[in-house]
Each structure stands twice: as C-alpha cells, then as structure tokens.
Amino acid sequence: MSNELEQVAQRKAKLAELVALGVPPYPVRFDRAETISAVAAAHGDTTGDVLEADQPQTRVAGRIMSIRSFGKANFLVLSDGLSRLQVYVRADSMPALDFEIFKRLDFGDHVGVSGRVFRTRTNELTIWAASITFLAKCLLPLPEKWHGLTDVEARYRQRYLDLIVNVEARKVFETRARVVAGIRRFMNGRGFLEVETPMMQPLAGGALARPFVTHHNTLDMELYLRVAPELYLKRLTVGGFEKVYEINRNFRNEGISTQHNPEFTMLEFYEAYVDYHHLMTMTEEMLAEVARDATGGLECAFNGHVISFAAPFRRLSLRHAAAEAAAERLGRPVTELDMRDREAAAAVARALGFEVKGAHGAGKIATTVFEGLWEDRLVQPTFVFDFPTEVSPLSKQKPDDPDTVERFELYAGGFEVANGFSELNDPVEQRRRFEGQLKDRAAGDAEAHQMDEDYLRALEYGLPPTGGEGIGIDRLVMLLTGSPSIRDVILFPLMRPISDSRS
RNA sequence: GGGCCCGUAGCUCAACUGGCAGAGCAGCAGACUCUUAAUCUGUUGGUUGGAGGUUCGAUUCCUCCCGGGCUCACCA
C-alpha cells in the first residue's frame, strides 16, 4: 500500500476545502446538550404530533454512519456508539457555511448537530438540523455498512474498526464489563477487600506454568511476569486480611488457542476459616448472580448448547469419574483403587492411548485420564473434586487421605473455568511439596513450582485455615456471550506483527 | 511445533479443466423535496499476501516465505 489510496486523497482534499472555508479541521470541544442515546430514549415513544406541538430542541454529536441525498433533502445517520439517530439536512434550514460543510462530509466523520426533534413521514425519529459543526475527519474509508467487517484477523488487529461497524462486538465487551462489575459487587457485598499484588515477581509462583521473563535495569535483576497472584494473596491472609480478592492479569508463556491467550484475567480470592465445600457453594451463588446481572438470565447459548448456571452444579469425584469413564471405554472393570496405583493406572492410561512419562505418578496419570476422557464432555457447569496430591502442590490434604487434596475445578462449556482448594497452611508439609516440585524441575519439568522461602516463612507465622479460588474471567465471559474464541472477548488479543512481505 | 483450510479493489465476495481479473457496497460526476441496504445514469479504483518455478500463457499448478482460522499437542 505504498501508493495512497484514492479515497484517502479525496477525503484529505475535502478536509483542505473545509480549512479554506475557515472551518477548524480539529476543534477542541463541542458542547452537546445530550447524547444521541439520551435523545433516542427520551423520545422513543413520543408521537410525531406531540413532537410538532412541543418542538423539543437538542444538540448532539456523533459519527456519521450513512449519508443519503435527495437533491434538496438529505439524511445523515449519526452514532454515539450505543444508539443511532437520523438527521435531516436541507440548505434552507441552516447557515450557508454549515451546508458547505455538509457537502464535504464523508461516511465516518464526526459532527455536531443542533436542531429540533421530529418524526419523518416514515415515522423515523429525526433531528431537523439548524446547524452542523465539523468535529473530526475520518480519513480512511470504513468497512461496508451492510456486511461490516467479517475478516477475523482484521477484527482482532483493528478492534476500533470492529467496534465502529459491528454492534455485536461492542455488546460482548459491554457484557464483559458487567461481568467484572458484578463480581466486584458480589465480593464487596460479602466483605472481601480488593487488593493489588505484584505482577512482576522475583519468583513466578502460585501455578504450574512457564513464565515470561523480564529485566529490571537499576536493580539489574531478572523478574517474572506473574503466572498467578496466589502466594501474595495468602501472605495477605497471614497478615490478617481475612477476605481478599484481586481481579487482574496473569501471564503464561505457553501456547495460544481458542481458550488460551498469553495474558488473561483472573479473579482470585481467599477467605479465612472456610474450606473447599464453602467455595463450591459460593461459586454457585456468584456465577448465578453474575450471569443474571450480565445477561438477564441463568442460561446462555454456547457452542450449540444451552448452559445453565442454576445451582446446584453437578459434582464428580476425579478418580471415581476417571475410573468409571475408563471402564466404559475399555470394556473392562477399572476401579478407583486402580487410579491410586502407579502401575495399574499407567496400564489403563496406555490402553486408552495416553502418554505416560516415567516421572508421572499415579496422581498425574489419574488426572491425565480424567482430562482426556471427561473434559470436553463437561458442558454444563460441573465441579470435579478431590484431586491427587501429586498435581496440587499448594492444596491441603484430606485428613484421612494424604494422597488426595481438598481441591476442585469447575468445568463448563468443555473447559476449565475455576480452580479452588483448601489451602495448605502447614509450612513443613509445604516445604516437602516444594522439594518434590524441585525434583520435577530437575527432571526437566519447566512448569514445576520453585522454592519460595519467603512464602514458607509467612506460613511459619501461621496462615489460618483458608479456602482460595481462581476464576478465569475471559472464559466465563466466553460462556456468557456465546463467544467460541477467547480472542472474541479480549479487546486486543496478542497477534503476530505483520512483516514487510505483507501489508 | 504437527495436520487441514484460507489470503483477489477500502469492505463483502465471484472468476468452470490454466486462456483478456469481475460484481455489490463505498468513492467520484450528474438527476431527484421525507429516505432509511434510497433509486436512476455515467465512472475511478488491482504488482490477485510476498519471492521463485512450470507453461505460449498462472488468481488457478508446484516450491519456499509472511499472516490468519480450525484442530492436535501443552496449558487455564
């Protein structure tokens, strides 16, 4: 695109003509009396007769979404992003200069209009323009008004264009904002304190994931973008904040897919003196309330299914469900006990076609079997509970069963939405778990947890019995907006830059 | 990273088995006093993502590269 587009040159020429007429090309402000949405709302039900009697005056601003000319009668459609309103333009109703401005307007320009509100013969709510103020030029031609912008790559790369021409795109992000606001309302209403913990951490802890690495110049030190806020939030619980939460970004240097973006938003919260049973109930209540706030109901259409957030959610014990599904698939008995035995579980997993590595214990294998057989079948919200200790280095063991922790994951739409557990608060056991992770790390597992001495020290001061949970906001919004890709619910998803051999 | 698919005008899309690269919208010029995907007449706009190759001839076939989508693997 080295040669300037003809249409861009034409639009620049029109702008130059306005300047020649003495019109400021980029004025600093426009005092509108009300928004277009407000006009539409105020007069949405007013009849033309009433409007003729009242002659309501208004002064609005917006982007031109279409221009239709009929010789002496002309129509503009203005948008304030939310609503659209028609403007009736004729030369004999406004100063000569204003009509000269009108003649040089393009689809996409910003204008201010004042005039009276009336209804046309076709009953369309319209402003009869008494003046037009030029506010800003759209130099680049916008996508077509009828089909909009459908190229997904362009929609992600140039989200501003997507938002201008695709109303549904805007609605997704409005719903997202309502989801986040609804969660804050829910948490605040329960006495939780919203906090912000470091995103740049000397140790990337709190989740099993590969971090991004960065560098601080003055301190000359390596820093990691956080993979989770977990260990800092629990330090706060040690410090006496009994109910804390954080809604913010996590960063994981891993694959990109329809369900994974390198940066994603999590709600993470901790509450002293509760266990994972309490968290599951609270999650049911939260999601029902948030769904109702954001969408008006408990049900949402996703991927050809209707997902209901009505409580109670289904509950599945991980090893039990893994054994049951494996037995069904293999046509021979598989017991929960098999899922606890390294060799029996490995045999089952291999028979099912899953990879079993030498370092994998029974717990990791049982989890693999479960995820392989169940994950995409869990369309309705389902709590999967009682995870193997082996795959849960920060969770508390069940009192009568050291191989199992009090942990659950919530699945919906075929993917994981939340993860919560009774927090491990025994510093001796936590050190043992970290040491186990170090062995995995030494064996080549780049996602294994690192030793965090300061966190252990915090635990030594005494973390009360605590329940903690993380909820993936992007995925929740996917479900609530029926978006099949996480990129549809992230305003600016990460894209590879365009190189010279393109564009 | 593997597999499959896609990339043509500003946008949305055509172009049969390899035979002059087109339409609608947008734009430009004109007509039109209430239209709303306005209509009508005329018209501009292309290195077909990039670089090579095969061929008399490539949007079409082949190779490599760039970007994207779906999917598998990894992960949340």
Coordinates of C-alpha atoms (C1' of nucleotides) in Angstrom, one line a residue, chain A residues 5-7 10 14 68-71 86 90 120-122 144-146 148 150-151 153 157 254 258 260-261 264 416 475 487 496 499 501, chain B residues 7 10-13 24-28 31-39 44-45 49-50 66-71 73-76:
Chain A
L5 CA -5.5 5.2 -1.6
E6 CA -7.5 7.3 -4.0
Q7 CA -10.3 7.6 -1.4
Q10 CA -10.3 12.6 -1.8
K14 CA -12.3 17.7 1.4
R68 CA -28.4 9.8 1.8
S69 CA -29.1 12.7 -0.5
F70 CA -32.2 13.5 -2.5
G71 CA -31.4 16.8 -4.0
Q86 CA -31.2 10.3 11.9
R90 CA -31.5 21.0 4.0
T120 CA -40.5 12.0 9.3
R121 CA -43.3 10.7 7.2
T122 CA -42.0 7.2 7.7
E144 CA -19.1 -1.6 4.2
K145 CA -22.3 -0.7 6.2
W146 CA -24.2 -3.8 5.3
G148 CA -19.5 -4.9 8.3
T150 CA -16.1 -10.1 8.9
D151 CA -12.4 -10.9 8.5
E153 CA -7.9 -11.1 11.6
R157 CA -5.9 -6.3 14.8
E254 CA 2.6 -21.1 26.6
T258 CA -9.2 -20.5 21.2
H260 CA -5.6 -19.5 25.8
N261 CA -4.3 -16.0 25.5
F264 CA -5.6 -13.4 30.7
E416 CA -11.9 -25.3 32.9
R475 CA -13.6 -18.0 29.8
R487 CA -9.9 -13.7 21.3
R496 CA 2.0 -11.8 15.4
S499 CA 6.0 -8.2 8.3
S501 CA 6.2 -9.2 2.9
Chain B
rG7 C1' -5.4 -14.7 1.8
rG10 C1' -11.3 0.5 1.1
rC11 C1' -15.3 -3.5 2.7
rU12 C1' -18.2 -8.2 1.3
rC13 C1' -17.4 -11.7 -2.4
rG24 C1' -22.3 -5.2 -5.0
rC25 C1' -21.4 -1.6 -1.4
rA26 C1' -18.1 2.6 -0.6
rG27 C1' -15.8 6.7 -3.8
rC28 C1' -16.1 10.3 -7.9
rA31 C1' -30.5 13.7 -11.6
rC32 C1' -34.0 13.7 -7.6
rU33 C1' -38.1 18.0 -1.6
rC34 C1' -39.3 12.6 3.9
rU35 C1' -35.3 8.5 2.6
rU36 C1' -33.5 4.5 5.6
rA37 C1' -29.2 -1.6 2.4
rA38 C1' -32.9 5.0 -1.1
rU39 C1' -33.3 4.9 -6.5
rU44 C1' -12.4 5.9 -11.0
rG45 C1' -10.1 2.2 -8.3
rG49 C1' -0.2 -11.6 0.6
rG50 C1' 5.4 -12.0 -1.0
rC66 C1' 4.6 -14.0 5.5
rG67 C1' -0.1 -13.6 8.0
rG68 C1' -4.7 -15.8 9.7
rG69 C1' -8.6 -19.7 11.0
rC70 C1' -9.8 -24.6 12.8
rU71 C1' -7.7 -28.8 15.0
rA73 C1' -0.1 -31.5 21.4
rC74 C1' 0.9 -28.1 26.0
rC75 C1' -1.8 -25.2 29.3
rA76 C1' -6.1 -22.1 32.5

